[in-house]
Coordinates of C-alpha atoms in Angstrom, one line a residue:
M23 CA 4.1 67.7 129.5
T24 CA 2.0 66.5 132.3
G25 CA -0.5 63.8 132.7
T26 CA 0.6 61.9 129.6
P27 CA 3.6 59.7 128.5
T28 CA 6.8 61.9 128.0
G29 CA 8.8 59.3 126.3
H30 CA 9.0 57.3 123.3
E31 CA 6.8 54.9 121.3
P32 CA 7.6 51.1 121.8
E33 CA 9.9 49.8 119.1
P34 CA 7.8 47.0 117.3
D35 CA 10.9 45.5 115.5
I36 CA 12.4 44.1 118.7
E37 CA 12.3 40.3 118.7
I38 CA 11.4 38.1 121.8
D39 CA 13.4 35.2 122.3
T40 CA 11.0 32.7 123.8
S41 CA 13.4 29.7 124.0
V42 CA 15.4 31.2 127.0
A43 CA 14.0 32.2 130.3
H44 CA 14.0 35.9 131.2
P45 CA 14.0 37.1 134.8
A46 CA 11.0 39.6 134.2
R47 CA 9.0 36.7 132.6
V48 CA 9.8 34.2 135.4
W49 CA 8.9 36.8 138.0
D50 CA 5.5 37.2 136.1
Y51 CA 4.9 33.5 136.2
W52 CA 5.5 33.4 140.0
L53 CA 3.1 36.3 140.4
G54 CA 0.5 34.5 138.5
G55 CA 0.6 36.7 135.5
K56 CA 0.1 35.8 131.9
D57 CA 3.1 37.2 130.1
H58 CA 5.5 34.3 130.0
Y59 CA 6.5 31.4 127.9
P60 CA 7.1 27.6 128.4
A61 CA 10.9 28.2 129.0
D62 CA 9.9 30.6 131.8
E63 CA 7.4 28.3 133.4
A64 CA 9.9 25.4 133.3
L65 CA 12.6 27.3 135.1
G66 CA 10.2 28.8 137.5
D67 CA 9.0 25.2 138.5
H68 CA 12.5 24.0 138.5
L69 CA 13.6 26.6 141.0
N70 CA 10.5 26.2 143.1
E71 CA 11.3 22.5 143.4
T72 CA 14.6 23.5 144.9
M73 CA 13.3 26.2 147.1
P74 CA 9.5 26.7 147.3
E75 CA 9.9 30.1 148.9
V76 CA 11.0 31.5 145.6
V77 CA 7.4 32.2 144.7
V78 CA 7.2 34.2 148.0
W79 CA 10.1 36.3 146.9
A80 CA 8.1 37.8 144.1
R81 CA 5.2 38.7 146.2
A82 CA 7.4 40.1 149.1
D83 CA 9.1 42.1 146.6
R84 CA 6.0 43.7 145.3
E85 CA 4.9 44.5 148.8
F86 CA 8.4 45.9 149.7
L87 CA 8.3 48.2 146.5
G88 CA 5.0 49.6 147.9
R89 CA 6.2 50.2 151.4
A90 CA 9.4 51.8 150.2
V91 CA 7.6 54.1 147.6
R92 CA 5.1 55.2 150.3
H93 CA 7.9 56.0 152.7
L94 CA 9.9 57.9 150.2
V95 CA 6.8 59.9 149.1
A96 CA 5.2 60.5 152.3
E97 CA 8.2 60.7 154.8
A98 CA 11.1 61.7 152.5
G99 CA 9.1 64.0 150.3
L100 CA 10.3 62.5 147.1
R101 CA 8.4 63.4 143.8
Q102 CA 10.7 61.6 141.3
F103 CA 11.5 58.0 140.7
L104 CA 13.8 56.2 138.5
D105 CA 12.7 52.5 138.5
I106 CA 15.4 50.3 136.7
G107 CA 14.6 46.7 136.1
T108 CA 10.8 47.4 136.0
G109 CA 9.5 44.1 135.0
I110 CA 6.2 43.3 133.5
P111 CA 3.6 45.9 134.6
T112 CA 1.3 44.4 137.4
A113 CA -0.8 46.0 140.4
D114 CA 0.7 48.8 142.3
N115 CA 3.5 49.8 140.0
T116 CA 5.8 52.7 141.4
H117 CA 3.8 55.5 139.6
E118 CA 0.6 54.1 140.8
V119 CA 1.8 54.1 144.5
A120 CA 3.6 57.4 144.2
Q121 CA 0.9 59.2 142.6
R122 CA -1.8 58.1 144.9
L123 CA 0.0 60.1 147.6
A124 CA 1.4 62.8 145.4
P125 CA -0.3 63.1 142.1
E126 CA 2.5 65.3 140.8
S127 CA 5.1 62.6 141.0
R128 CA 7.2 61.9 138.0
I129 CA 8.4 58.4 137.2
V130 CA 10.8 56.9 134.6
Y131 CA 10.8 53.1 134.1
V132 CA 13.7 51.3 132.7
D133 CA 14.0 47.7 131.3
N134 CA 15.6 45.7 128.7
D135 CA 13.1 42.8 128.2
P136 CA 11.2 43.2 124.9
V137 CA 8.0 41.8 126.6
V138 CA 8.2 44.7 129.1
L139 CA 8.5 46.9 126.1
A140 CA 5.5 45.5 124.6
H141 CA 3.5 46.5 127.7
A142 CA 5.1 49.8 128.4
R143 CA 1.9 51.5 127.6
A144 CA 0.5 50.1 130.8
L145 CA 3.4 52.1 132.6
L146 CA 2.8 55.3 130.7
T147 CA -0.6 56.1 132.4
S148 CA -0.3 59.0 134.9
S149 CA -2.3 61.4 137.0
P150 CA -2.9 64.6 135.2
Q151 CA -0.6 66.5 137.5
G152 CA 2.4 64.0 137.0
A153 CA 4.3 62.2 134.3
T154 CA 5.7 58.8 133.3
D155 CA 8.2 57.6 130.9
Y156 CA 9.7 54.2 129.6
V157 CA 13.3 53.8 128.6
H158 CA 14.3 50.5 126.8
A159 CA 17.8 50.3 128.1
D160 CA 20.2 48.0 130.0
L161 CA 21.5 48.8 133.6
R162 CA 25.1 48.4 132.2
D163 CA 24.4 51.6 130.2
P164 CA 23.9 54.3 133.0
E165 CA 24.9 57.0 130.7
R166 CA 22.0 56.3 128.4
I167 CA 19.6 55.7 131.2
L168 CA 20.6 59.2 132.9
R169 CA 20.3 60.9 129.5
E170 CA 16.8 59.5 128.7
A171 CA 15.5 59.9 132.2
G172 CA 16.6 63.6 132.2
R173 CA 13.9 64.2 129.8
T174 CA 11.3 63.6 132.4
L175 CA 13.0 63.9 135.6
D176 CA 14.8 67.0 136.9
L177 CA 18.2 65.4 138.1
S178 CA 19.2 68.5 140.0
R179 CA 16.4 67.6 142.5
P180 CA 16.2 64.5 144.6
V181 CA 15.4 61.1 143.0
G182 CA 14.5 57.8 144.3
I183 CA 16.5 55.3 142.5
M184 CA 14.8 51.8 142.6
L185 CA 16.9 48.6 141.9
L186 CA 14.7 45.7 142.8
G187 CA 15.5 42.3 141.6
I188 CA 18.2 43.4 139.1
L189 CA 21.6 43.9 140.8
E190 CA 22.0 40.1 141.1
F191 CA 22.4 40.0 137.2
L192 CA 25.4 42.2 137.2
P193 CA 28.9 41.0 138.4
D194 CA 30.7 42.9 141.1
E195 CA 32.9 44.7 138.7
Q196 CA 29.8 46.2 136.9
A197 CA 27.2 46.5 139.7
Y198 CA 29.0 48.5 142.3
P199 CA 30.4 51.3 139.7
V200 CA 27.0 51.4 138.0
V201 CA 25.3 52.0 141.2
R202 CA 27.9 54.6 142.1
R203 CA 27.5 56.4 138.8
L204 CA 23.7 56.6 139.2
L205 CA 24.1 58.1 142.7
D206 CA 26.8 60.6 141.5
A207 CA 24.2 61.9 139.0
V208 CA 21.6 62.8 141.7
P209 CA 21.6 65.3 144.6
S210 CA 21.6 65.2 148.2
G211 CA 18.3 63.8 149.6
S212 CA 18.1 61.2 146.8
H213 CA 17.4 57.8 148.1
L214 CA 18.5 54.2 146.8
T215 CA 16.3 51.2 147.3
I216 CA 17.7 47.7 146.6
A217 CA 16.1 44.2 146.8
C218 CA 18.2 41.2 145.9
P219 CA 18.6 37.5 146.9
A220 CA 20.9 37.1 149.7
S221 CA 23.0 34.1 150.8
D222 CA 22.4 34.7 154.6
V223 CA 19.3 32.6 154.7
N224 CA 19.2 28.8 153.6
T225 CA 22.7 29.2 152.1
E226 CA 22.9 25.8 150.6
A227 CA 19.5 26.0 148.9
M228 CA 20.1 29.5 147.8
I229 CA 23.5 28.4 146.1
E230 CA 21.6 25.6 144.3
V231 CA 18.9 27.9 143.0
V232 CA 21.4 30.1 141.6
D233 CA 23.3 27.3 140.0
R234 CA 20.2 26.1 138.4
W235 CA 19.3 29.5 137.2
N236 CA 22.8 29.9 135.6
A237 CA 22.7 26.4 134.0
S238 CA 19.4 27.2 132.3
G239 CA 21.1 29.7 129.9
A240 CA 19.1 32.6 131.3
T241 CA 21.0 35.9 132.2
P242 CA 23.6 34.7 134.9
A243 CA 23.0 35.6 138.5
V244 CA 25.3 36.4 141.3
L245 CA 24.6 35.7 144.9
R246 CA 25.7 38.2 147.6
S247 CA 25.6 38.3 151.2
A248 CA 23.8 41.0 153.3
A249 CA 27.1 42.6 153.9
D250 CA 27.9 42.6 150.2
L251 CA 24.4 44.4 149.6
A252 CA 25.2 47.0 152.3
R253 CA 28.4 47.9 150.3
F254 CA 26.1 49.6 147.6
F255 CA 25.1 52.1 150.3
D256 CA 28.7 53.1 151.4
G257 CA 28.7 56.7 152.1
M258 CA 24.8 56.9 152.4
E259 CA 22.6 57.0 155.4
L260 CA 21.0 53.5 155.6
L261 CA 17.7 53.8 156.8
E262 CA 16.5 51.5 159.7
P263 CA 16.2 48.6 160.0
G264 CA 19.2 48.3 157.5
V265 CA 19.5 45.2 155.0
V266 CA 16.9 42.6 156.0
P267 CA 14.6 40.1 154.5
L268 CA 12.0 41.9 152.6
P269 CA 8.9 41.3 155.0
Q270 CA 11.0 42.8 157.8
W271 CA 11.5 46.2 156.2
R272 CA 9.1 48.4 158.1
P273 CA 6.1 45.9 157.9
G274 CA 2.6 47.2 158.2
P275 CA -0.4 45.4 159.7
G276 CA -1.1 43.6 156.5
T277 CA 2.4 42.7 155.4
L278 CA 2.6 39.1 154.3
F279 CA 5.3 36.6 155.3
T280 CA 6.6 38.5 158.4
D281 CA 6.9 35.0 160.0
Q282 CA 9.4 33.7 157.6
E283 CA 13.1 34.1 157.0
I284 CA 13.2 34.5 153.2
G285 CA 16.5 34.8 151.2
F286 CA 15.5 37.9 149.4
F287 CA 16.9 41.1 151.2
G288 CA 16.0 44.7 150.8
A289 CA 17.2 48.1 152.1
V290 CA 16.7 51.9 151.6
G291 CA 19.5 54.4 152.0
R292 CA 19.5 58.4 151.7
K293 CA 22.4 60.3 149.9
P294 CA 23.6 62.9 152.4

């Protein structure tokens, strides 16, 4: 099936807990969106008081996504993407960036936030030549993700696995094996793209931000160093410039925040 959603209708019976902040909704708040609740706004403001650059993280992350996808399509020749931790739809989602360059691209989005699920139809638009799907699942269940993604993607061909702003919510004993399982399921030529907060810039403030986040009752977060993030790419070809603050990853003429050392790092690697 091309040019239409290939997946499943949103599940209307999933309840949204508005009393506890959720990463996707806090992110939406920082980006100036409308799909968040008072608990998300309160935590977003609380973190912004500790480190005003957190709002920059969200915008830099969105720009990094665009640059990474453009590279993967135009330079690496990828036509398939598995975007896990999608977040609430906004401008320049993965399928929009990819299909602008290669209309035949196929994208599967994955998230576990009911608010994202409620807006899934916005992610299920596609060019006539391509396809999109949405899977309501948790990163901790890679088997389900791979099984569902296989309905839209050909996992025997290279895939771009996108993990932006999600791995910090898994402890090491889960995060590294999950990433390895996803990479084991895709062939040579596949790429891994990661963006995470890192402790290498403004370390004390970063620790306080994570402590405040965890004290809020939201999904607990883990702070890693750039070296810890590089471990996710063990056995891969890490693309230049390596693990760096998001605005420093292959910036273009219009890239924002290139003059700032922000505590949110990104990298892209190729499976040999």
